[in-house]
Coordinates of C-alpha atoms in Angstrom, one line a residue:
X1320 CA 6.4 -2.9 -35.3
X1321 CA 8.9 -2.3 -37.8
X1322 CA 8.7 1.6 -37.4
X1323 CA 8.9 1.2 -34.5
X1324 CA 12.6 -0.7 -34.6
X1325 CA 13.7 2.1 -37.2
X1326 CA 12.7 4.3 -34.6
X1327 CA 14.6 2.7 -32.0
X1328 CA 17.9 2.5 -34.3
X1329 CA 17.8 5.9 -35.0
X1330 CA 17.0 7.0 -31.4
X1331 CA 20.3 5.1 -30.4
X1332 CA 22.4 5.3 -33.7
X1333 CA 22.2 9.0 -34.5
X1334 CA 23.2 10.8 -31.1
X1335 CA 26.3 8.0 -30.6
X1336 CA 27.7 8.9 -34.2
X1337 CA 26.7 12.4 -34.2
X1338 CA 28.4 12.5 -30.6
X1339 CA 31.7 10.7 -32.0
X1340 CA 32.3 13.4 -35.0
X1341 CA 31.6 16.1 -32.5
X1342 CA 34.4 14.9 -30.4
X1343 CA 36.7 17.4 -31.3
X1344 CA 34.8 20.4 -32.2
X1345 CA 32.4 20.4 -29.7
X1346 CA 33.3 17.5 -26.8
X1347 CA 31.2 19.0 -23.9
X1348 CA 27.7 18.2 -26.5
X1349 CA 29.4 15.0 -28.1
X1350 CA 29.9 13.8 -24.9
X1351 CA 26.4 14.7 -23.9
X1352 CA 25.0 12.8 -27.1
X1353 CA 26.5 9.4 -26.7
X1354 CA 25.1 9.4 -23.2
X1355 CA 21.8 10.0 -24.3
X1356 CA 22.1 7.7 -27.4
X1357 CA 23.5 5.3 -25.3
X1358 CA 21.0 5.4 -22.4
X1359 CA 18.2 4.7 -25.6
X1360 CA 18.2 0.9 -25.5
X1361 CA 18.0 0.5 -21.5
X1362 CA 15.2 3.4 -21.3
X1363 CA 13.4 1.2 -23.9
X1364 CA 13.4 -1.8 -22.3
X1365 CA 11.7 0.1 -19.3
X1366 CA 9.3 1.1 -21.5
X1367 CA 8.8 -2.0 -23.8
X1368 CA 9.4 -5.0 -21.5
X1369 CA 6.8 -6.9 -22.9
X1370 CA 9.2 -7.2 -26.4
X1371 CA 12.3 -8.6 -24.7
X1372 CA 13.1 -11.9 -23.5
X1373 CA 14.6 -12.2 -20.2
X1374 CA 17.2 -12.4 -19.6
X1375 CA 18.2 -9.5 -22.4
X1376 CA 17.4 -6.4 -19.5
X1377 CA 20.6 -7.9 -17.7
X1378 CA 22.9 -7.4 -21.0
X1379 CA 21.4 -4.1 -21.8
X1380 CA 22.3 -2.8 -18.5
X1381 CA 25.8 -4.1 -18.7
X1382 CA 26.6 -2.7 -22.5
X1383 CA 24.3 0.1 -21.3
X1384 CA 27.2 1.3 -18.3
X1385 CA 30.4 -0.4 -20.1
X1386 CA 29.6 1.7 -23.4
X1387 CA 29.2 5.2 -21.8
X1388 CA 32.6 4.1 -19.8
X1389 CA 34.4 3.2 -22.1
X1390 CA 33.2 6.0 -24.9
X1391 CA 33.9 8.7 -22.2
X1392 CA 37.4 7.6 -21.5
X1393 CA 38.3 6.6 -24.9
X1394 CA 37.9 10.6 -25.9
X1395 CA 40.1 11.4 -23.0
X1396 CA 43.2 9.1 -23.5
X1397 CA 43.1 10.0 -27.4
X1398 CA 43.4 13.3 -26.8
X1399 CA 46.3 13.1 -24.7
X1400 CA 47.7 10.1 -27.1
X1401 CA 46.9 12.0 -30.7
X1402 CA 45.6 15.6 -29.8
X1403 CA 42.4 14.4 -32.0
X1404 CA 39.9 11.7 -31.3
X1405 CA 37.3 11.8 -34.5
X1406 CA 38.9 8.2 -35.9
X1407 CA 39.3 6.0 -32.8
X1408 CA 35.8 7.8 -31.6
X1409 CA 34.1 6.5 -34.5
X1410 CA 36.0 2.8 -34.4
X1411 CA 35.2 2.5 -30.8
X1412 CA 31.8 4.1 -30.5
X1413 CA 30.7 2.0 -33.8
X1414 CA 31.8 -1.0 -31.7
X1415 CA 29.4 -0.4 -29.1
X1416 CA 26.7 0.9 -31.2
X1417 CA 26.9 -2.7 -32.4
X1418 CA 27.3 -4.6 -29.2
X1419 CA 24.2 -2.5 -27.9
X1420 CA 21.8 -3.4 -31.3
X1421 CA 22.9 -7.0 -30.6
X1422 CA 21.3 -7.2 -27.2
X1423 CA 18.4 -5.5 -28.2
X1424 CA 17.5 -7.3 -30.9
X1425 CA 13.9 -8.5 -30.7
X1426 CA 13.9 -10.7 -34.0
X1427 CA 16.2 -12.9 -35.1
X1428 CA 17.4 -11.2 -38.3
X1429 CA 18.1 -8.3 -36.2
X1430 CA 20.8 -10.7 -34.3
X1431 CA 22.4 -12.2 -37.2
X1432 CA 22.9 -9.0 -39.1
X1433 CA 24.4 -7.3 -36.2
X1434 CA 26.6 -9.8 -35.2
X1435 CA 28.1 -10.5 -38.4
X1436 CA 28.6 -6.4 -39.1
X1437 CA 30.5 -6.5 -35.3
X1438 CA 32.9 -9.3 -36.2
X1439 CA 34.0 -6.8 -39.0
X1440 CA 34.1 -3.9 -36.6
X1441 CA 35.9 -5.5 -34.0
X1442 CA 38.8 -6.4 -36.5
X1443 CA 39.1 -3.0 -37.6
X1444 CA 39.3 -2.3 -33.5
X1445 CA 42.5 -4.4 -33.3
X1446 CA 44.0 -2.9 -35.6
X1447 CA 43.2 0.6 -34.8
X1448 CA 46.7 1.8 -33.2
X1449 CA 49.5 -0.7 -34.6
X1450 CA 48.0 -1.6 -37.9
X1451 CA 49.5 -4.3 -39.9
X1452 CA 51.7 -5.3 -36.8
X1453 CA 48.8 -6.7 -35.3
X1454 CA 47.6 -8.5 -38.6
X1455 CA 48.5 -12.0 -36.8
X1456 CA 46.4 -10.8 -33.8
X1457 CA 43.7 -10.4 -35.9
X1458 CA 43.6 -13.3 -37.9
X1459 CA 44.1 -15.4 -34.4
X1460 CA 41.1 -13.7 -33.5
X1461 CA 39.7 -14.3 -37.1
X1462 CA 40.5 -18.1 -37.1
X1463 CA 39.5 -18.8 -33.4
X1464 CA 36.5 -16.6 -32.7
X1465 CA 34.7 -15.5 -35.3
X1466 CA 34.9 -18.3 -37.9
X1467 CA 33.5 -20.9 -35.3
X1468 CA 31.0 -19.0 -33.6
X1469 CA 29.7 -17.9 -37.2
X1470 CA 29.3 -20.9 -38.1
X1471 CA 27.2 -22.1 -35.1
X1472 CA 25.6 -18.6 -35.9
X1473 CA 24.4 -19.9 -39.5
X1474 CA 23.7 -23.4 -38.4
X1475 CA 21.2 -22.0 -35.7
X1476 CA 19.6 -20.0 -38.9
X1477 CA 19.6 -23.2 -41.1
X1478 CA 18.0 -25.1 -38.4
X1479 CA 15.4 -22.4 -38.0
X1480 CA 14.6 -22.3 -41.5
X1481 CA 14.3 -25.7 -41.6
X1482 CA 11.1 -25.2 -39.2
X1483 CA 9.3 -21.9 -40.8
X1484 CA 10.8 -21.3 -43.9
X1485 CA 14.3 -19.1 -44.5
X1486 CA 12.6 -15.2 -44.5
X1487 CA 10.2 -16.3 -41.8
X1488 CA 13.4 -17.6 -39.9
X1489 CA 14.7 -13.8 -39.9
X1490 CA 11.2 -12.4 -39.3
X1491 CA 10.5 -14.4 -36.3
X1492 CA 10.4 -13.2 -33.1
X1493 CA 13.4 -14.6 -30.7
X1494 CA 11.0 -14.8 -28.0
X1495 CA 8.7 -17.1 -30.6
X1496 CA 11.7 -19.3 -31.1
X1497 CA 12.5 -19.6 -27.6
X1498 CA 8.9 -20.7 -26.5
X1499 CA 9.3 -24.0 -28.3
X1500 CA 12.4 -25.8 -28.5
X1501 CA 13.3 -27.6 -31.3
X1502 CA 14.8 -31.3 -31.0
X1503 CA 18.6 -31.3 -33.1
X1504 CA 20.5 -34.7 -33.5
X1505 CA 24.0 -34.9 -31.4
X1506 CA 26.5 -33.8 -34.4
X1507 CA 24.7 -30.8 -34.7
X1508 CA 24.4 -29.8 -31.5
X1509 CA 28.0 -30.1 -30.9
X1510 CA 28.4 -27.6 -34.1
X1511 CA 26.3 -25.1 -32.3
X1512 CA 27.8 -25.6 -28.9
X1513 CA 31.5 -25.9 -29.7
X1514 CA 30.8 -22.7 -32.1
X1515 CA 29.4 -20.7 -29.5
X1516 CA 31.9 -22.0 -27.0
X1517 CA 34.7 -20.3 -29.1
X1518 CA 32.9 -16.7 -28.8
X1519 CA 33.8 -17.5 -25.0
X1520 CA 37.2 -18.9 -25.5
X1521 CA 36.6 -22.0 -23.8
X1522 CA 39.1 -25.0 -24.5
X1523 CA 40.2 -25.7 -26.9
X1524 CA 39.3 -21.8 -28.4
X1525 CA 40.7 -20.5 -25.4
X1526 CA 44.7 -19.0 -27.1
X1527 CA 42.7 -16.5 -28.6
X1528 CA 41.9 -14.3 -25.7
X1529 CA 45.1 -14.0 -23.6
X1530 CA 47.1 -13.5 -27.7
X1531 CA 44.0 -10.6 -29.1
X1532 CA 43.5 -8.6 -25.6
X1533 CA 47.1 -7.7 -24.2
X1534 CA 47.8 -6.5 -28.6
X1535 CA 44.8 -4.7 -28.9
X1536 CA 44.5 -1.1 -28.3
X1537 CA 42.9 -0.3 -24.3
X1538 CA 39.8 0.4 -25.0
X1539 CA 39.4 -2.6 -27.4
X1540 CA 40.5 -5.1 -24.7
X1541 CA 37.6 -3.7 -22.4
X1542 CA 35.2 -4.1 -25.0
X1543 CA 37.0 -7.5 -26.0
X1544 CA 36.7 -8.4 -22.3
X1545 CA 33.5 -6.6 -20.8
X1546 CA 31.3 -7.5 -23.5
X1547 CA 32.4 -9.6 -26.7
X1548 CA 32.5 -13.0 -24.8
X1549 CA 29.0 -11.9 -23.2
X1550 CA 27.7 -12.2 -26.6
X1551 CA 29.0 -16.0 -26.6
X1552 CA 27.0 -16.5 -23.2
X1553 CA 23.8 -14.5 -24.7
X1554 CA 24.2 -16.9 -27.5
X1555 CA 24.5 -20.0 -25.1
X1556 CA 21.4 -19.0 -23.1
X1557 CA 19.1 -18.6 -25.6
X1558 CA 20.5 -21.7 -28.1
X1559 CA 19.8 -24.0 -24.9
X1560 CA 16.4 -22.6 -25.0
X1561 CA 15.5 -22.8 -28.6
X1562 CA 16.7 -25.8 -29.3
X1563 CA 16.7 -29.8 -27.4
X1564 CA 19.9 -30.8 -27.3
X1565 CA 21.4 -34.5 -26.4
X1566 CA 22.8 -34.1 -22.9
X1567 CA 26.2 -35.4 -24.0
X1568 CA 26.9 -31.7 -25.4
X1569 CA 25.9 -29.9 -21.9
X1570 CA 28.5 -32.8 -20.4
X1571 CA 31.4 -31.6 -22.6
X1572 CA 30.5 -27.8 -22.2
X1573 CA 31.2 -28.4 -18.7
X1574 CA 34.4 -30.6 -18.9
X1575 CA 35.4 -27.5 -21.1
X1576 CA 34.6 -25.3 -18.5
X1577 CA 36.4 -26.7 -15.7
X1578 CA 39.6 -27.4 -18.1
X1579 CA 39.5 -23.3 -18.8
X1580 CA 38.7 -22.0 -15.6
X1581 CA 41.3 -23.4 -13.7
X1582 CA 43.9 -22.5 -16.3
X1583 CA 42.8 -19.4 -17.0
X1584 CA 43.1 -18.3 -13.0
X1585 CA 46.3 -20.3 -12.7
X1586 CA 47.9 -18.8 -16.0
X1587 CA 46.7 -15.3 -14.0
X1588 CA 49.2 -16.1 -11.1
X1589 CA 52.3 -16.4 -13.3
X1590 CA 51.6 -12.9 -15.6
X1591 CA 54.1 -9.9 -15.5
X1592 CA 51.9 -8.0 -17.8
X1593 CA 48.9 -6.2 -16.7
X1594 CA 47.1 -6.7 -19.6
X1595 CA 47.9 -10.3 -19.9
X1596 CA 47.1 -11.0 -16.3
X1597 CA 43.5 -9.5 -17.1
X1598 CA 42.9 -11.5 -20.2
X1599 CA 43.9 -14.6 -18.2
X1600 CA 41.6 -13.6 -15.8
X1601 CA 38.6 -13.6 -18.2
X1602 CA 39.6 -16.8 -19.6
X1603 CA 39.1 -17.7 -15.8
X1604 CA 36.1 -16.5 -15.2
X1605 CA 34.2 -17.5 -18.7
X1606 CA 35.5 -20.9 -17.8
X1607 CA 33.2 -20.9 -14.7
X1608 CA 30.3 -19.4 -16.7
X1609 CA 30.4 -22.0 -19.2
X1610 CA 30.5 -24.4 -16.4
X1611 CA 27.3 -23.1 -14.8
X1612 CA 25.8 -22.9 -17.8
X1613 CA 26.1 -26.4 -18.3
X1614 CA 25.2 -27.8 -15.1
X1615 CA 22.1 -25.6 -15.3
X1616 CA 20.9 -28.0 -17.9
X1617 CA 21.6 -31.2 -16.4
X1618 CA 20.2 -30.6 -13.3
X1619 CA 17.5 -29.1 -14.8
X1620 CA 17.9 -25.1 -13.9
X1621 CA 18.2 -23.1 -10.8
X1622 CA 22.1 -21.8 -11.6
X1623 CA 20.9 -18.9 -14.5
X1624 CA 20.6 -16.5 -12.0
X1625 CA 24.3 -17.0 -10.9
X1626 CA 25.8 -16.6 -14.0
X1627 CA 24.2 -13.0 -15.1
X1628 CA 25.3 -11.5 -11.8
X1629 CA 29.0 -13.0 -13.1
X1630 CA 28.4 -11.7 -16.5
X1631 CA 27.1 -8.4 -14.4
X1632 CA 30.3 -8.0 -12.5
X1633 CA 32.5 -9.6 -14.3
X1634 CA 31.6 -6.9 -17.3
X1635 CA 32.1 -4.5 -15.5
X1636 CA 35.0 -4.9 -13.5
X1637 CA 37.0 -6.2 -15.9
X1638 CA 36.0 -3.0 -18.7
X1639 CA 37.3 -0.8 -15.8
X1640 CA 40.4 -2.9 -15.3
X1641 CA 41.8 -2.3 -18.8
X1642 CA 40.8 0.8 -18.6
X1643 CA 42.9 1.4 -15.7
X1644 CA 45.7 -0.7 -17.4
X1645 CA 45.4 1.7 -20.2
X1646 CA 45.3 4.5 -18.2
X1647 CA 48.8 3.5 -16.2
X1648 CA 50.8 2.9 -19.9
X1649 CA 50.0 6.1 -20.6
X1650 CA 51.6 7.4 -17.3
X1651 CA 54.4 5.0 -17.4
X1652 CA 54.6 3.9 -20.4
X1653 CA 54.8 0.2 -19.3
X1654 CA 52.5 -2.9 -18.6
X1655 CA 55.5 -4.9 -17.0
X1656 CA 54.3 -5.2 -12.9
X1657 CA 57.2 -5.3 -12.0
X1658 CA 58.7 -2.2 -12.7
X1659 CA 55.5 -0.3 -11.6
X1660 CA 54.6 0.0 -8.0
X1661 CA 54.4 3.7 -7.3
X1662 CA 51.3 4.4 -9.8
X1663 CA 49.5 5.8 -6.7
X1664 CA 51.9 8.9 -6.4
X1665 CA 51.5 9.5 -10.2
X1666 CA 47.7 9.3 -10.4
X1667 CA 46.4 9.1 -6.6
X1668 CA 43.0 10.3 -8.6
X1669 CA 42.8 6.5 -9.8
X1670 CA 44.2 4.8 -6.9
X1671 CA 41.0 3.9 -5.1
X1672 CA 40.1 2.8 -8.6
X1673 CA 42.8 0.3 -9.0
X1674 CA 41.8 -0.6 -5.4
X1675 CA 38.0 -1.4 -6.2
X1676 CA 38.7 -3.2 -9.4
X1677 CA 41.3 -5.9 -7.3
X1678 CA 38.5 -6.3 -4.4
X1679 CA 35.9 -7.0 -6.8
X1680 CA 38.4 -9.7 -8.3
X1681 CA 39.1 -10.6 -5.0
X1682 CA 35.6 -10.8 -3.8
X1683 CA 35.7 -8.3 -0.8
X1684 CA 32.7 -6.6 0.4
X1685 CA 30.7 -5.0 -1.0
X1686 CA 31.4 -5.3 -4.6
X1687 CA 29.4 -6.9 -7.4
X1688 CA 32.8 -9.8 -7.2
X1689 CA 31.9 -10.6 -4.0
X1690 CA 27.9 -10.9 -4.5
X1691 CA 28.3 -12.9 -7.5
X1692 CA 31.5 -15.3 -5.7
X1693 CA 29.3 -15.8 -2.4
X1694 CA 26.0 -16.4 -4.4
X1695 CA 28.3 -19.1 -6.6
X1696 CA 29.4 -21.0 -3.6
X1697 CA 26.4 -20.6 -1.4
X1698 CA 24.2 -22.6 -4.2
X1699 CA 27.0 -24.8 -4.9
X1700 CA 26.9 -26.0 -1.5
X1701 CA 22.9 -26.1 -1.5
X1702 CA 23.5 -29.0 -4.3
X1703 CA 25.8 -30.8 -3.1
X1704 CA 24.4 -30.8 0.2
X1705 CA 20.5 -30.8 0.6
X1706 CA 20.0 -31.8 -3.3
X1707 CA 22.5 -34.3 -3.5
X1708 CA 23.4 -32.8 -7.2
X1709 CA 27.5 -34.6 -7.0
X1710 CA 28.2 -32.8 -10.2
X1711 CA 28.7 -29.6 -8.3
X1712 CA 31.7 -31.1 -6.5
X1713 CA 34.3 -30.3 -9.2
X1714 CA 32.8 -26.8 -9.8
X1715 CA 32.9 -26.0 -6.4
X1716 CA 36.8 -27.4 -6.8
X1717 CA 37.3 -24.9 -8.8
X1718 CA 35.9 -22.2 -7.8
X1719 CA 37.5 -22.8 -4.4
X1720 CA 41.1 -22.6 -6.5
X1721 CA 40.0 -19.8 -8.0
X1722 CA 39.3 -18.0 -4.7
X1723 CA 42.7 -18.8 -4.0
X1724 CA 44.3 -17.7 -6.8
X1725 CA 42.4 -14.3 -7.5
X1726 CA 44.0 -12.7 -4.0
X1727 CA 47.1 -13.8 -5.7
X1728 CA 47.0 -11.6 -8.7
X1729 CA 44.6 -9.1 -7.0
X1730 CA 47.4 -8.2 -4.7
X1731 CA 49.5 -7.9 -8.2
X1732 CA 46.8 -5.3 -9.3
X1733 CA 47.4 -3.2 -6.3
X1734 CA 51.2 -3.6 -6.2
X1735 CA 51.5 -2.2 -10.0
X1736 CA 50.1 0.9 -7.5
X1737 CA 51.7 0.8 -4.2
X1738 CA 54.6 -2.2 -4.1
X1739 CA 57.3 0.1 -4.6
X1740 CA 56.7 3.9 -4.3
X1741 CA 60.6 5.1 -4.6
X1742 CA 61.6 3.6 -7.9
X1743 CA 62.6 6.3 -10.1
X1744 CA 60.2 8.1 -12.4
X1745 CA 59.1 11.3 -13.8
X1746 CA 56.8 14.1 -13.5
X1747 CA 53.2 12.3 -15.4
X1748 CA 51.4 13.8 -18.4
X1749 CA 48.2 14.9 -17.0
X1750 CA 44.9 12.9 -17.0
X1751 CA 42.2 14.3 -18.6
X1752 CA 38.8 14.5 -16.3
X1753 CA 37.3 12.1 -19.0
X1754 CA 39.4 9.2 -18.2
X1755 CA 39.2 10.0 -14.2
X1756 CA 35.3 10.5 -14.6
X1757 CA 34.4 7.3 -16.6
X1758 CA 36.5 5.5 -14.1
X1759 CA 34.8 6.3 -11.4
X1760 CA 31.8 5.5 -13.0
X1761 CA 32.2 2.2 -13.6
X1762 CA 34.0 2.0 -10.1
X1763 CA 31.2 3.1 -8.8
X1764 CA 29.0 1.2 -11.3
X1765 CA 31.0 -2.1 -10.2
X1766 CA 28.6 -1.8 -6.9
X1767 CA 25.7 -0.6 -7.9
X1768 CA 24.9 -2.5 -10.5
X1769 CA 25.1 -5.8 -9.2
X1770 CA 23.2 -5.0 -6.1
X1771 CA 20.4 -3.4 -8.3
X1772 CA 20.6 -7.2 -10.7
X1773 CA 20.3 -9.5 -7.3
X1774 CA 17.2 -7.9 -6.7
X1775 CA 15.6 -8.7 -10.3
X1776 CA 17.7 -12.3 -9.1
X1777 CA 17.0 -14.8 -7.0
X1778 CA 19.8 -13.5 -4.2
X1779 CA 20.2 -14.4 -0.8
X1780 CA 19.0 -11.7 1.0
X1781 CA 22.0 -12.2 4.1
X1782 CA 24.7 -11.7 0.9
X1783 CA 22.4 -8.5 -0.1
X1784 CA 22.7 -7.0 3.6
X1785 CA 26.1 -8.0 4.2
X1786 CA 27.3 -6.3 0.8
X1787 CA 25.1 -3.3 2.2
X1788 CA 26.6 -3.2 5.7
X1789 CA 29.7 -3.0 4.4
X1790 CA 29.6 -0.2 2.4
X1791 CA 30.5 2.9 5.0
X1792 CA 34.0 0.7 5.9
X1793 CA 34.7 0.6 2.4
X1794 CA 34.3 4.4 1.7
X1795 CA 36.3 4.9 4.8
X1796 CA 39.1 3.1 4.0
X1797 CA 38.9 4.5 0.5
X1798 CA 38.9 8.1 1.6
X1799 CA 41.9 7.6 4.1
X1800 CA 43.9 6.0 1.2
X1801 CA 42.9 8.6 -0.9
X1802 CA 43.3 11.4 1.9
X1803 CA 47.4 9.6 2.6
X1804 CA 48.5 9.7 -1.5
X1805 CA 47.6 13.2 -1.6
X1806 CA 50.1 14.1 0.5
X1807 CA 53.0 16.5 -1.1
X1808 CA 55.4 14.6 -3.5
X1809 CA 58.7 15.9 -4.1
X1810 CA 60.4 14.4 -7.5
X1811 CA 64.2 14.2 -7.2
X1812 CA 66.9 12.8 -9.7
X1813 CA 66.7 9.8 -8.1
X1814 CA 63.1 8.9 -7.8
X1815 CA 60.2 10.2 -5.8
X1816 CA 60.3 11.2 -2.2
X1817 CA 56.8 10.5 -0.3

């Protein structure tokens, strides 16, 4: 077995690195090798299922399509930024190398050693463009994220090796540890929880997130927002599993959750920054998570399924949405909303992009926002309702504000594009085919995927056809969008004449 994982490391660790140093000489084969490398962990799991635990095959897909996103377009923008990509290849690619070991990690040592090598990574990340100005970003992020969740990290080790001894606790198998659960007294469990909690910035963790991702390079706030917190929620799922906790630390993870989620999407509605609109916007959504992870436990399950087609979307989307933020500072050299609004003319390439990423906030048909927002309230409804389960009155509460509130700042998403197509501008810098490719790709991606996870889920099958249905009015109203920016631009003195 242990060839086997040396195997699998070097299968997935060899043609990512190899493909980062190649970046420069040779893109069109580095490229090539970080998809293949990349690709290793999900074609495993196809092959091996019988190793994993479920749910990992749902975070292996997502850090499966967010890496070879993100690592595609990271080569572009850095070429355009430094005429060189080798260093931020490495830093980013290393990132996911990590992100992807993590969630395919089949003992428990395997876990612990990659997350603590990630938390190191993912500093050197925020630093990666302004350096020692963003040495307060980082130790925010070092203080709020990665010491408590480190600590619920070791105490999950310490209570394991309290069972089977401390080398047999990094040995074992995390499906082993999951088929038992282990009874922990209260104070403990509140260590783990709380710690784990902080990974998904839930109150009172949650300054971290809005302060690290709108400072942190572009392609370190996708990672920081498609996949680091999904790492918290992995962690949640499978602590709640290994060990028996007092109920009184599920109550306060949900208290926690409805506090951050309707903050986070009602900080979302006030931003002026892109980037800080986004992170606000995670904080949002990881506040429902949390909640539903919760209430999964004291009403005894049914609500997992829910929460990875979030964490499915939500991964996703919100990767492609920094992206794109990224993407429209480097064009305009601004994040303020309010003086974009003709982006579209500038980059009509990406304007459907911009588009897709808002609906999926929004929850429009048929994007993986709006399967995962209809599923959320359908079986919110179902407990209150036929299971008389009160406890999913306040979620629902919330989630109903948050409905409310995302067509508020999705709109904001799509006016940073289209609000204002005569201010005054300049001719653009071109956009590499990278960054228009791996946009598209987790555009497209933002679809697929979750329609491919609600049928491994257990997905109304009238959501499934209505997302289906209406997929040819989407590509029609993309296409005539698309069709209308293309239209001649004239640049004047004055601004742009459409």
């Amino acid at each position: 077995m242990f060839t086997e994982r040396i195997l699998f490391y070097t299968s997935l660790a060899l043609p990512v690195t190899l493909g980062a140093i190649l970046g420069d000489s040779h893109p069109g084969i580095g490229k090539i090798l970080r998809v293949i490398g990349y690709m290793t962990p999900l074609v495993y799991a196809l092959i091996f299922p019988q190793l994993l635990v479920w749910p990992q095959i749902i975070f292996i897909i997502l850090a499966t399509i967010v890496s070879i996103g993100v690592s595609i377009h990271n080569e572009g923008y850095y070429r355009v930024l430094y005429g060189i990509v080798r260093y931020p290849q490495l830093v980013v690619d290393s990132t996911l190398l990590l992100i992807n070991m993590l969630f395919s990690s089949i003992y428990f040592g395997e876990l612990m050693l990659t997350w603590l090598f990630l938390d190191i990574l993912v500093i050197v990340l925020i630093l990666m463009e302004k350096g020692v100005e963003n040495y307060g970003v980082a130790t925010t992020y070092m203080l709020m994220a990665i010491l408590p969740s480190d600590l619920a990290l070791l105490t999950t080790y310490a209570l394991i090796s309290h069972n089977i001894g401390f080398t047999q606790a990094l040995l074992a198998p995390i499906s082993q540890l999951v088929s038992t659960p282990v009874p922990i007294p209260l104070p403990v469990g509140l260590i783990v929880m709380l710690g784990y909690s902080a990974k998904i910035a839930m109150f009172p963790f949650n300054p971290w997130l809005p302060i690290v991702h709108p400072e942190a390079p572009a392609h370190g706030s996708a990672i920081l927002s498609g996949l680091i917190p999904k790492i918290g929620v992995y962690a949640i799922i499978f602590a709640t599993r290994m060990f028996d906790m007092d109920p009184l630390v599920y109550f306060l993870l949900f208290a926690q959750g409805l506090i951050t989620g309707f903050y986070g999407y009602f900080a979302t509605t006030l931003q002026t920054n892109i980037k800080k609109l986004l992170a606000y916007s995670t904080v949002g959504h990881l506040g429902i998570i949390a909640s539903l992870l919760a209430l999964d436990k004291m009403i005894g399950g049914g609500l997992l399924d829910i929460v990875l087609l979030i964490v499915t979307y939500h991964g996703i989307a919100k990767a492609l949405a920094f992206l794109n933020a990224g993407l429209v500072d480097q064009l305009t050299n601004t994040h303020n909303i309010y003086e974009l609004g003709y982006v579209a003319l500038l980059s009509p390439e990406t304007s459907n992009v911009a588009l897709l990423t808002a609906f999926n906030f929004i929850g429009i048909p048929p994007t993986g926002g709006f399967i995962a927002k209809a599923s959320l309230i359908l079986s919110s409804l179902m407990l209150i309702i036929l299971e008389k389960q009160l406890q999913a009155i306040p979620l629902l509460l919330v989630v109903g504000a948050a409905s409310a509130l995302s067509v508020i700042y999705g709109a904001k998403l799509v006016g940073t594009y289209t609000s204002n197509p005569r201010r005054i501008t300049k001719h653009p810098p071109p956009i590499p085919p990278e960054e228009t490719w791996a946009e598209y790709f987790l555009a497209i991606s933002s679809i697929a995927a979750p329609l491919v996870a609600s049928l491994l889920l257990h997905v109304s099958p009238y959501i499934i056809l209505i997302a289906i249905a209406s997929l040819p009015a989407l590509i029609y109203h993309l296409s005539f969008t698309n069709k209308y920016l293309r239209a001649d631009v004239k640049y004047w003195m004055s601004g742009v004449d459409h």
